XYZ file of C-alpha atoms in Angstrom:
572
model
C 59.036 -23.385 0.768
C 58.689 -25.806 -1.462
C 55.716 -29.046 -1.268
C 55.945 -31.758 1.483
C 56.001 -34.204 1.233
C 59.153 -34.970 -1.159
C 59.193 -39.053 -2.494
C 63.434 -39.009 -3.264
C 66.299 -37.274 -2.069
C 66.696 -34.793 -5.035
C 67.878 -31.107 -5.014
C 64.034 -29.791 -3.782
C 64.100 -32.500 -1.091
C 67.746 -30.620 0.155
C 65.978 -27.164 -0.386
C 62.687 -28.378 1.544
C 64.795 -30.392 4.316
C 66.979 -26.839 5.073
C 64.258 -24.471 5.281
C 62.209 -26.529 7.424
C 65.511 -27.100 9.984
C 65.920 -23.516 10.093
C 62.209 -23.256 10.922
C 62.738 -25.702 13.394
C 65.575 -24.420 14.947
C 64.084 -21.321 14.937
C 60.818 -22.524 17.858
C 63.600 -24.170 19.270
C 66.544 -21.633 19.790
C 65.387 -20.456 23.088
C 64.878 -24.127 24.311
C 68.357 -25.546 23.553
C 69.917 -21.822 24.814
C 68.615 -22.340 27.841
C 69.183 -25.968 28.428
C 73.327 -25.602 28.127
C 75.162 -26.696 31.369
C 78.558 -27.141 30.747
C 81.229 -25.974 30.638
C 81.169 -21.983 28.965
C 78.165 -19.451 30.683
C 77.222 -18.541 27.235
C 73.770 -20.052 26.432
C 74.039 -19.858 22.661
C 73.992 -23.486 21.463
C 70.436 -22.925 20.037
C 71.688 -19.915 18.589
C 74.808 -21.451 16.728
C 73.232 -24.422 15.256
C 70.112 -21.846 14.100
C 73.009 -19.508 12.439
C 74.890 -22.415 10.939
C 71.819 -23.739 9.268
C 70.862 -20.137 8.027
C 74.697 -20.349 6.302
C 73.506 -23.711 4.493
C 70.028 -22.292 3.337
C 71.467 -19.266 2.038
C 74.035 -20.998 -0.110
C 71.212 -23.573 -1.270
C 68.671 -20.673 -2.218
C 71.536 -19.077 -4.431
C 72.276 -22.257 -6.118
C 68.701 -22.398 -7.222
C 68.610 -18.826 -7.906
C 71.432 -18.898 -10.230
C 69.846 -22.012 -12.450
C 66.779 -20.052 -12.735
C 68.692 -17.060 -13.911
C 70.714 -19.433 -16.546
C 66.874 -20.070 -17.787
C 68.391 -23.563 -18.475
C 64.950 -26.318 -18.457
C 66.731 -28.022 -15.743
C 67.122 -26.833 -11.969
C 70.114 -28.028 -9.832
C 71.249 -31.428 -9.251
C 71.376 -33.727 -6.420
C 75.253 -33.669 -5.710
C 74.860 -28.889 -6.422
C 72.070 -28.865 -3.628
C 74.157 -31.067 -1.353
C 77.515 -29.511 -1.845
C 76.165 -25.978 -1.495
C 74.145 -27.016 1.830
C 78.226 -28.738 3.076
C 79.513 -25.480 1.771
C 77.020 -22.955 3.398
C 77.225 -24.608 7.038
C 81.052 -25.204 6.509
C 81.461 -20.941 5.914
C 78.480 -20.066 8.181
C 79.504 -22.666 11.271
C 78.807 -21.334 14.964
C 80.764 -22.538 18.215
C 81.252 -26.393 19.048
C 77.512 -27.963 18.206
C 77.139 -26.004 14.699
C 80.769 -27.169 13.727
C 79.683 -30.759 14.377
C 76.139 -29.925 12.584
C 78.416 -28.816 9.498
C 80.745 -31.857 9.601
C 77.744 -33.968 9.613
C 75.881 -32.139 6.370
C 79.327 -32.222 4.910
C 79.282 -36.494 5.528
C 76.227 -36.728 4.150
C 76.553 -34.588 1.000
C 79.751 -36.678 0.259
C 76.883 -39.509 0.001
C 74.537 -37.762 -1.842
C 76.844 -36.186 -4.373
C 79.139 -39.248 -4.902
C 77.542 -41.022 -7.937
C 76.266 -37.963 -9.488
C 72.822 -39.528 -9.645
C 69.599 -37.575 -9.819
C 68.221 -38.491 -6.822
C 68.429 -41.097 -3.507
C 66.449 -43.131 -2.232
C 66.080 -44.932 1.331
C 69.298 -46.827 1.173
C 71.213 -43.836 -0.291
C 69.645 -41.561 2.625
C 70.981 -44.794 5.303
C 74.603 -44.790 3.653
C 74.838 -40.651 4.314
C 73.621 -40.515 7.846
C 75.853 -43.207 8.728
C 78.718 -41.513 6.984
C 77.486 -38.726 8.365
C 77.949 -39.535 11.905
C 81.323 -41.566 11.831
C 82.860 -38.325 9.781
C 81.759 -36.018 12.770
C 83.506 -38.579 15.155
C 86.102 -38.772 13.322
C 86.516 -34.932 13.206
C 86.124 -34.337 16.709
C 89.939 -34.615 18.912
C 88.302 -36.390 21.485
C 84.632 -37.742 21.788
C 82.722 -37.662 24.836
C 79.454 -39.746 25.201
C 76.471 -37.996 25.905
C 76.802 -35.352 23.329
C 75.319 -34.743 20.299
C 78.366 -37.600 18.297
C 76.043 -40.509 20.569
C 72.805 -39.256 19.322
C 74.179 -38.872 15.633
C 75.655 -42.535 16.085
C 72.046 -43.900 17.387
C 70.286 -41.764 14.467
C 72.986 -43.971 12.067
C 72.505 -47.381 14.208
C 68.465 -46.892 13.964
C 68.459 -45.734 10.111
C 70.314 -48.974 9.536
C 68.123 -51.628 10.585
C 65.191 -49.551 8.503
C 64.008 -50.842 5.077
C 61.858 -48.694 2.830
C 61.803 -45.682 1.543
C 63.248 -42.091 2.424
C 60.267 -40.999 5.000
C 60.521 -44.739 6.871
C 64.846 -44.399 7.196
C 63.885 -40.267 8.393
C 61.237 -41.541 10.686
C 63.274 -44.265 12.291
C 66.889 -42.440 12.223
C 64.456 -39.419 14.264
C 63.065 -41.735 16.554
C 66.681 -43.512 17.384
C 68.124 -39.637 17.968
C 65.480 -39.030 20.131
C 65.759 -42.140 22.399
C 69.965 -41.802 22.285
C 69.019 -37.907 23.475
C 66.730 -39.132 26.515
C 69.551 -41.066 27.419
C 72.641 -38.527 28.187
C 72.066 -37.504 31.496
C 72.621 -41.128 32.922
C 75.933 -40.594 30.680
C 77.138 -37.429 31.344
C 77.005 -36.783 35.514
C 76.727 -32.866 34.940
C 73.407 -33.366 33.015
C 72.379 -35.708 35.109
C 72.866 -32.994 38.220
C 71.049 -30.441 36.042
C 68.340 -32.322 35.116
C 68.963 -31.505 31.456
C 69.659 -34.103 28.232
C 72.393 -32.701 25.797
C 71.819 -29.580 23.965
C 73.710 -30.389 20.367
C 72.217 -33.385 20.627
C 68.485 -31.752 21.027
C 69.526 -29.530 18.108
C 70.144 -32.420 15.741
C 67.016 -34.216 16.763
C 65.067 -30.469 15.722
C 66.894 -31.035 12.271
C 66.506 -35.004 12.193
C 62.774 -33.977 12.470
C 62.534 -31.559 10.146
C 63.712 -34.268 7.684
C 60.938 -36.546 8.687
C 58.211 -33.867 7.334
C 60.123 -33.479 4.510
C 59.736 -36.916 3.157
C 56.196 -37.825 5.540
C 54.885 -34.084 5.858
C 53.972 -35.001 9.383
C 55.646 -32.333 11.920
C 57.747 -34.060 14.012
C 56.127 -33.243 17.804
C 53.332 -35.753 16.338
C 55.358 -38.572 16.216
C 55.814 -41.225 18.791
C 57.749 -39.556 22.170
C 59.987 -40.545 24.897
C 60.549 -40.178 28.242
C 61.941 -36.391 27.305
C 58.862 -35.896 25.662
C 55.887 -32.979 27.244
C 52.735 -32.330 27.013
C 52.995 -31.500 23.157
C 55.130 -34.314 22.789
C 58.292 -31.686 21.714
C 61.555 -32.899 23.663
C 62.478 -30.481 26.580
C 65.079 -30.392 29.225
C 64.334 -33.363 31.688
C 64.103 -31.632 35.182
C 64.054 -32.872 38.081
C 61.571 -31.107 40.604
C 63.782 -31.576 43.747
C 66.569 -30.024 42.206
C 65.590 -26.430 41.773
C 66.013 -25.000 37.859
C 67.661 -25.975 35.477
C 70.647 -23.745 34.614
C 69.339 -21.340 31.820
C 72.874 -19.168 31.000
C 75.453 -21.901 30.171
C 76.671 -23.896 27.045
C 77.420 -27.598 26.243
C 80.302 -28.215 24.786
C 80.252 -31.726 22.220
C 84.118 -32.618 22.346
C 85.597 -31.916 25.697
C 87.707 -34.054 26.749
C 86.351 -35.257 30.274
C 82.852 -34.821 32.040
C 84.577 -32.202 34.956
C 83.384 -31.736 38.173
C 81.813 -28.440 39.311
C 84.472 -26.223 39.757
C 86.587 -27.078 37.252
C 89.002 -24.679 35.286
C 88.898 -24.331 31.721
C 90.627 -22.459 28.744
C 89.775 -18.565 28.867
C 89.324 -18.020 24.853
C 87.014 -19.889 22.193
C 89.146 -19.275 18.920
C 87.407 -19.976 15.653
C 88.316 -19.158 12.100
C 88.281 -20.742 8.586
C 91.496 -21.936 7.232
C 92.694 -22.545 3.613
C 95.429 -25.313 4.133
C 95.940 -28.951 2.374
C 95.728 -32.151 4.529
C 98.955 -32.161 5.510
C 98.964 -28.414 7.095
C 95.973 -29.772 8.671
C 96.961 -32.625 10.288
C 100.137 -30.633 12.268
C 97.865 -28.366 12.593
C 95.259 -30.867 15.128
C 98.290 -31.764 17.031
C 99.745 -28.351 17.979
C 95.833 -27.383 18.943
C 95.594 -30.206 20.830
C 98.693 -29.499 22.964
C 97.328 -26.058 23.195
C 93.649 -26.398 24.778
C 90.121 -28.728 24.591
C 87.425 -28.749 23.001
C 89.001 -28.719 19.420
C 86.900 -29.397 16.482
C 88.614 -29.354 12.870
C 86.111 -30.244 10.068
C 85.792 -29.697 6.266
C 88.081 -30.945 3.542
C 88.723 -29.987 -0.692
C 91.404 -27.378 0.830
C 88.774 -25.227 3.308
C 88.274 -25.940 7.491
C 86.595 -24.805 10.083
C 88.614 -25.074 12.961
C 87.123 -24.054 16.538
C 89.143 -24.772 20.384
C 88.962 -23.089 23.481
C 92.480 -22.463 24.726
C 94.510 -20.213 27.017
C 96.358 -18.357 24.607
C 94.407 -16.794 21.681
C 97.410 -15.622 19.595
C 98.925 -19.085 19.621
C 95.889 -20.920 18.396
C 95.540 -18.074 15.792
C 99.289 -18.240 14.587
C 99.225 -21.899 14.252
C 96.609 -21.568 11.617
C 98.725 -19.094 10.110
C 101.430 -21.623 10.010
C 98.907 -24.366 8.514
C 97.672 -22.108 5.693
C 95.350 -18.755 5.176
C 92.823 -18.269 8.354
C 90.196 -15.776 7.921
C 86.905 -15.415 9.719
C 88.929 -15.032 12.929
C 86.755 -14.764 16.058
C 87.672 -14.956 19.509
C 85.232 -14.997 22.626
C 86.691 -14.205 25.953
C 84.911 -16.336 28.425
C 85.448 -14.135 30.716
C 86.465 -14.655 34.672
C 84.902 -15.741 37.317
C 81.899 -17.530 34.922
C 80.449 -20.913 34.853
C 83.831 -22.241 32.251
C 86.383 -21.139 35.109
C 84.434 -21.446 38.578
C 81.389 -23.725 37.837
C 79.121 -20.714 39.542
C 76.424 -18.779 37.986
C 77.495 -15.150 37.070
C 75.165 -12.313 38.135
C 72.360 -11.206 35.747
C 74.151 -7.948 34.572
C 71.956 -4.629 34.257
C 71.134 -3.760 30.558
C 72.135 -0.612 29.433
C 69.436 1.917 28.255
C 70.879 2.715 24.537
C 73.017 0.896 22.189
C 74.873 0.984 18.417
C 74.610 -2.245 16.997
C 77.016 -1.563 13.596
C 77.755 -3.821 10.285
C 81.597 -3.119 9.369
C 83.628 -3.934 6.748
C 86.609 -4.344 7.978
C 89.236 -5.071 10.696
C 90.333 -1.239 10.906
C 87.111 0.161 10.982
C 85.511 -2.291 13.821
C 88.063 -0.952 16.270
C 86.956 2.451 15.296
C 83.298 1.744 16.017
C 84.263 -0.233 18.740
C 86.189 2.404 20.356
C 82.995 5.169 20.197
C 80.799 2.472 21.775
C 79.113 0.263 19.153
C 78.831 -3.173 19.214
C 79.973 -4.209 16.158
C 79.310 -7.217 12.989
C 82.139 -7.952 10.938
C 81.392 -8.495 7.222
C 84.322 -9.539 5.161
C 83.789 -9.421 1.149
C 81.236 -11.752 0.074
C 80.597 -13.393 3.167
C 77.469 -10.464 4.183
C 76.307 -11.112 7.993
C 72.640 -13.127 8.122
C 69.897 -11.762 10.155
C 70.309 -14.387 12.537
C 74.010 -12.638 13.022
C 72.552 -9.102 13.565
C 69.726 -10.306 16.217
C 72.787 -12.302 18.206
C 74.706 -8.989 18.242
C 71.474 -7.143 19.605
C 71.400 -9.546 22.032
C 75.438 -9.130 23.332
C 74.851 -5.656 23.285
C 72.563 -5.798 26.735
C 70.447 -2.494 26.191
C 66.684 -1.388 26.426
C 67.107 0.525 22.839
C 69.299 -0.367 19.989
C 70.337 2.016 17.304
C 70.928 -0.755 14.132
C 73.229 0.705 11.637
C 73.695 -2.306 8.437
C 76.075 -0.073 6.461
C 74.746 -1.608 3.285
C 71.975 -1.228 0.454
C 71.817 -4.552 -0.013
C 72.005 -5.560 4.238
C 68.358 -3.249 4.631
C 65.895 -6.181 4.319
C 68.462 -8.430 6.295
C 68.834 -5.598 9.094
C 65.130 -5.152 9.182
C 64.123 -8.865 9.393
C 66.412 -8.854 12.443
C 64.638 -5.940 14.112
C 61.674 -7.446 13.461
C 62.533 -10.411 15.653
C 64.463 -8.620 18.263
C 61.181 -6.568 19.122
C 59.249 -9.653 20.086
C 61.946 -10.041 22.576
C 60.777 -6.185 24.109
C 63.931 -4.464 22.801
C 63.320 -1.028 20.955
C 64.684 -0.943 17.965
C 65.603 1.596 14.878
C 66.910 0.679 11.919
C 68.909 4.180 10.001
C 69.384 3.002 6.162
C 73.217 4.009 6.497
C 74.462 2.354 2.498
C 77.957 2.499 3.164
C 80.474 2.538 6.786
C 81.024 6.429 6.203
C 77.464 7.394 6.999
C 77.772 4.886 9.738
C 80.667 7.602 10.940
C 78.702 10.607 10.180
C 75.591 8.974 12.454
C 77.856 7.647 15.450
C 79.728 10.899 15.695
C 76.125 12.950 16.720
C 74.956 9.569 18.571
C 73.864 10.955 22.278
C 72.845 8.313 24.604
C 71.075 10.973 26.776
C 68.913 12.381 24.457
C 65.572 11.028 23.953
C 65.262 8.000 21.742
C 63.663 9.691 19.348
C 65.474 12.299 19.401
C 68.220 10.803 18.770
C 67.196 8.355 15.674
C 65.987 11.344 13.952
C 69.363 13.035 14.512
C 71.594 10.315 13.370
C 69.476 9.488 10.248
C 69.952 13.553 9.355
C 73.883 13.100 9.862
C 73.620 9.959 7.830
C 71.514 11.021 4.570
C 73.753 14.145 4.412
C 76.876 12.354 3.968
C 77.209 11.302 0.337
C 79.518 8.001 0.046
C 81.626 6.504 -2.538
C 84.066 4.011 -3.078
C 87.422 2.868 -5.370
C 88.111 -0.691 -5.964
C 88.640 -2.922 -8.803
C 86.713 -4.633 -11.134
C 86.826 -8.208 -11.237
C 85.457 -9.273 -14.376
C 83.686 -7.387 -17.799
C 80.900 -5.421 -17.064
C 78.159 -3.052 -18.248
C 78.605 0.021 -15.784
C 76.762 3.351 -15.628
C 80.197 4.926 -16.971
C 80.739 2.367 -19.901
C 82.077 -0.569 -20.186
C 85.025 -2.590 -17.668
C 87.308 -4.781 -17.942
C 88.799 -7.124 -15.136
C 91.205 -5.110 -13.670
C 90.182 -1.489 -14.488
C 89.772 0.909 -11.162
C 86.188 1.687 -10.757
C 84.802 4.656 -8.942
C 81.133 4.248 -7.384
C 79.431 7.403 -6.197
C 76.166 6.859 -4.083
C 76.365 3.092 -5.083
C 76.739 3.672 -8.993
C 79.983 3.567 -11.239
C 81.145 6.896 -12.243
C 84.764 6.944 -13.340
C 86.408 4.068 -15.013
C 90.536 4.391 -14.584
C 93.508 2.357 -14.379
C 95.051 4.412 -11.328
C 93.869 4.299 -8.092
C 94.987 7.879 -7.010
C 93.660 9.295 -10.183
C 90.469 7.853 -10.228
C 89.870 8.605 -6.208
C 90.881 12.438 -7.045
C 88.595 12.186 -9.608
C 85.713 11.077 -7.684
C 86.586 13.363 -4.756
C 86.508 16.195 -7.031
C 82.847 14.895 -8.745
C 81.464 15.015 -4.876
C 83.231 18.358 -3.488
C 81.622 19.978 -6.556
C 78.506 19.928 -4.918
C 80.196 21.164 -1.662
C 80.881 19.701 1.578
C 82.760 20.402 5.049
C 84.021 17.386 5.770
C 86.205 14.889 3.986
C 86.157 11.231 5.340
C 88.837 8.966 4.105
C 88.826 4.935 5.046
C 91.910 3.289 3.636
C 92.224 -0.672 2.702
C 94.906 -2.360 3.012
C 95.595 -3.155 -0.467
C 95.141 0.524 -1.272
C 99.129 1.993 -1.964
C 100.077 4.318 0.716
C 100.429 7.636 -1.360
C 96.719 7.439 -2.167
C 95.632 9.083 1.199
C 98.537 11.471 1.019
C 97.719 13.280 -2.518
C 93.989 13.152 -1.408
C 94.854 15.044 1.305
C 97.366 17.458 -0.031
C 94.343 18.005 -3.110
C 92.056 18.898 -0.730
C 94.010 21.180 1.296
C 94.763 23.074 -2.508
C 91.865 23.359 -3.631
C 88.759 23.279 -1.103
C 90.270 25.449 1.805
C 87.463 25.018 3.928
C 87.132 21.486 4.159
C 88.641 19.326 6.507
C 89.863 15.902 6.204
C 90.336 13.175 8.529
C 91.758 9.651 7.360
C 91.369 6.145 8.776
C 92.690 2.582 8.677
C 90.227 0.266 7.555
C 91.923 -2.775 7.344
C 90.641 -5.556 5.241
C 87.232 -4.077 3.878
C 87.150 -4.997 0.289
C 87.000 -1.781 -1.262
C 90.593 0.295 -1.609
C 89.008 3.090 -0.387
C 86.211 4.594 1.130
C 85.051 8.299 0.795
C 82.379 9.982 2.775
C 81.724 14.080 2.034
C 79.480 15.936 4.942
C-alpha cells in the first residue's frame, strides 16, 4: 500500500485510492449485506461492490507490475492507472450496485485520462465526480431516488461548491454522500419501513471515504457524522426500535423502476454478461431489455458492456445480446420462488449441509460435469482467473459445515488459500487440495465421500489427485522460450505437469505424442476433456491409440466446452 497521504491525483493516488476501497469495503461487506431490503432475498450488495473493486485493483496492480518489469525510469501514467481501474471494475462488475460503482470509475477515468496530463488536482478531481455521477444516471434505464445515483449526485453537487485542493473536494464530496445517504429512507417508503438507508449508496460512501484518506490520511469514521452515524461515528442501518430488525437476507436494487409495495412480483432471473457490440448494437439492445424486464443497467463504452436486468425469461435477455454483438461472462441467478423478489416474505433460514466441493472450472462443459457429482462450482474463462473474493462467495452459496476447495490451478493456490483463510473466520472448515489442472479435480471428486470423516476424506482426495498426472494441448500465441525449444505463434504446444514438452503443428499428433510420453510411465485410466475449438477426430484417434496399444487402460472422454486449452489429458 502505498504512502497517505497523496498531494495530486497521479497514478499512486489511483493505486492508493483502490486498495484502501477494497479495504474498506472489506469491514464493511457484512454491514451493507445485511442492510438490503428490496426487492431480491439475496443479501450480497456488500459483496458485489467488494468483488467489483477487487476487479479494478487487480487490473491497477498489473499495470504497475508490467512498468516495473519494462525497467523503464518512469511508472504508469495518470490516464494507464485510471483506464485500468474503468477496465478492471468494467470486467470484474457484480449485480446492480457494482455495475453502477463501475460506470461511475469509468466517468471519472474519462476525466482523469482526457488531457493526458500527469496528474489532477482539486478542480480536475470536481470535473470527474461530477461526470462521474451524471454518466451512471445516464446509464441506468430508469433512476429511482433514494439509491445510490442520489448519493453520487449529492457527492457531485457538494464537490462542486468546494475550492482547494484534492483532500478538501474528497472531504466535502464524502461528507455530501453521507448526508444524501441519511436521507433515503424519507425517499424510498420500503427503507423507510425497514428502518434502513440505501445499501449502494452506503457502499459508495465506504469508497468516497477511502478517497478522503487517500489525499488527508485521516480514516474516514473520524470525520464529521450524521444522523446515520454510531457510536464510532461509521454509518449503519438507521433502525427504528419499534419496528423489530431490520431485514438482514435481502438486496437493494439501484434502478428499479418503482418503489413497490410489499408483496409485489418481480422478474424470476438476474441475467448478467459482458458484451462486445458498437453503439448502435447497444442502443437496440437497451430497448428490447427494457421491454423484457427491470432493473436494467447497461454501462461501459470503446466497444465492451456490462449489461445486467432481472427478467422473466433468461434465454431472451441472453439471445438479445447475442443479437447486439459477442456476450461472454454469462451468469444467471434464479431468484428463486416464493422469496422476498416474488412474495415480499422472508424465506426460511435453510439447514447447511455438513460437506461440500467448492470447484474452479474452466469451462462451460466441464461445470455441468462437476455440477452434476455435487460441487458447487467457479467458472474461469481464459484470462479472466476467479479473485478470492469469488471463491469465498461460492463457499458461502454452497451452505455446508465443511468445504472441500478444489482451485484447479498452479497459479489459483495463493488465491484459493487467501479465500480459506477468510472463510474460517466465518466458522466454516475448510481444506484446500492443490489440484493444478480440472483432471485431478476429476480424479479427487470421483473418491469424494461425504460420509466419511473429514479427514478422512481430504487425505483421500489429495491421494487421487497427486496420482493423476495432467497435461494439456493448445496453441501458442506468440514467440516463446519453452522447455522444448523455441515457438512460434501458432505452433501446437504440449504441456506435461505444467511444462512444454512437444512442440507440433498438429493437434492430433502432438496430443498422441504427449499421451504416449505419460502412458510410458503407466497408468489405468485415461481422462480426455475436449474444447470446443479442438477438431472432432482428435478424441477419436486418441481413443482408438489407446485401445492399440495400452490394453489395459481405459478411457473415458468429456465435453469441456469453452476452457481455453484444446484439450485436456489426465493419466491415473
Amino acid at each position: 500500500m502505498a504512502q497517505v497521504p497523496q498531494t495530486f491525483f497521479d497514478a499512486l493516488a489511483v493505486r492508493t485510492w483502490c486498495g484502501l476501497a477494497l479495504e474498506t469495503l472489506g469491514r464493511a461487506r457484512e454491514e451493507i449485506d445485511a442492510i438490503n431490503v428490496y426487492p431480491v432475498a439475496d443479501g450480497d450488495t456488500g459483496t458485489n461492490l467488494y468483488l467489483t473493486v477487487e476487479s479494478a485493483v487487480a487490473a491497477v496492480e498489473a499495470v504497475f507490475i508490467g512498468h516495473a518489469a519494462a525497467s523503464g525510469p518512469d511508472g504508469p501514467t495518470l490516464a494507464d492507472a485510471t483506464r485500468a481501474m474503468a477496465h478492471g471494475a468494467l470486467i470484474g462488475a457484480r449485480g446492480n450496485s457494482g455495475t453502477i460503482l463501475a460506470q461511475l470509475l469509468r466517468g471519472m477515468a474519462q476525466v482523469l485520462a482526457g488531457d493526458g496530463a500527469a496528474r489532477a488536482d482539486g478542480q480536475g478531481l470536481r470535473l470527474a465526480l461530477r461526470h462521474a455521477a451524471d454518466s451512471a444516471r445516464r446509464a441506468v434505464a430508469h433512476p429511482v431516488e433514494g439509491t445510490v445515483l442520489t448519493v453520487a449526485s449529492a457527492a457531485a453537487d457538494a464537490a462542486d461548491s468546494a475550492e482547494g485542493d484534492c483532500g478538501t473536494v474528497a472531504r466535502a464530496a464524502y461528507d455530501g454522500a453521507r448526508a444524501a445517504l441519511a436521507a433515503t429512507p424519507a425517499q424510498l417508503p420500503v427503507l423507510e419501513r425497514a428502518g434502513v438507508v440505501d445499501a449502494g449508496g452506503r457502499g459508495l460512501v465506504a469508497v468516497l471515504g477511502a478517497l478522503v484518506e487517500t489525499f488527508t490520511g485521516e480514516k474516514a469514521r473520524a470525520l464529521a457524522g450524521s444522523a446515520c452515524t454510531g457510536p464510532s461515528g461509521t454509518l449503519h442501518a438507521r433502525v427504528d426500535p419499534g419496528a423489530g430488525p431490520a431485514p438482514v437476507d435481502g438486496v437493494r436494487d439501484e434502478c428499479a423502476d418503482s418503489a413497490a409495495a410489499p408483496g409485489r412480483e418481480g422478474p424470476a432471473f438476474e441475467v448478467i454478461y459482458l458484451l462486445e457490440a458498437e453503439d448502435r448494437g447497444v442502443e437496440r439492445l437497451r430497448e428490447r431489455l427494457d421491454a423484457l424486464g427491470d432493473s436494467l443497467v447497461v454501462v461501459g463504452g470503446d466497444g465492451l458492456w456490462n449489461v445486467h436486468v432481472h427478467v422473466d425469461d433468461a434465454g431472451a435477455a441472453v439471445e438479445a445480446g447475442i443479437e447486439a454483438g459477442r456476450p461472454h461472462r454469462i451468469r444467471i441467478t434464479h431468484f428463486g420462488a416464493g422469496d422476498v423478489h416474488t412474495t415480499g416474505a422472508e424465506r426460511p433460514p435453510r439447514e447447511r449441509a455438513q460437506r461440500a466441493v467448492v470447484a474452479v472450472v474452466p469451462g462451460e462443459g466441464l461445470a455441468g460435469l462437476y455440477t452434476e457429482a455435487g460441487a458447487t462450482t467457479v467458472l474461469a474463462r481464459p484470462g479472466e482467473p476467479p479473485a478470492s473474493g469469488e471463491l469465498v462467495q461460492a463457499v458461502r452459496r454452497a451452505h455446508a459445515r465443511e468445504v472441500v476447495l478444489l482451485p484447479n490451478d498452479a497459479d489459483l493456490r495463493h488465491t484459493a488459500a487467501a479465500a480459506a483463510e477468510q472463510v474460517r473466520t466465518e466458522g466454516i472448515r475448510v481444506a484446500l487440495i492443490p489440484t493444478r489442472s480440472a483432471v485431478q479435480g476429476i480424479a479427487a471428486l470421483a473418491v469424494h465421500e461425504p460420509d466419511r470423516r473429514f479427514d478422512e476424506d481430504v487425505v483421500s482426495m489429495t491421494s487421487a489427485a497427486g496420482a493423476t498426472r495432467y497435461a494439456e494441448v493448445t496453441v501458442a500465441e506468440r514467440q516463446s522460450w519453452t522447455m522444448a525449444g523455441i515457438c512460434q505463434a501458432g505452433d501446437v504446444l504440449g504441456l506435461i505437469d505444467g511444462d512444454v514438452a512437444v512442440i507440433g503443428s498438429d493437434v492430433a499428433e502432438t496430443a498422441e505424442t504427449v499421451l504416449d510420453r505419460m502412458l510410458s510411465a503407466g497408468g489405468e485410466m485415461v481422462t480426455l476433456v475436449l474444447g470446443d475449438e479442438a477438431p472432432d477426430t482428435v478424441a477419436e484417434h486418441l481413443e482408438g491409440r489407446v485401445r492399440e496399444r495400452y490394453l489395459a487402460v481405459d478411457t473415458v472422454l468429456y465435453r469441456g466446452g469453452r476452457q481455453g486449452a484444446l484439450l485436456l489429458i489426465g493419466v491415473e
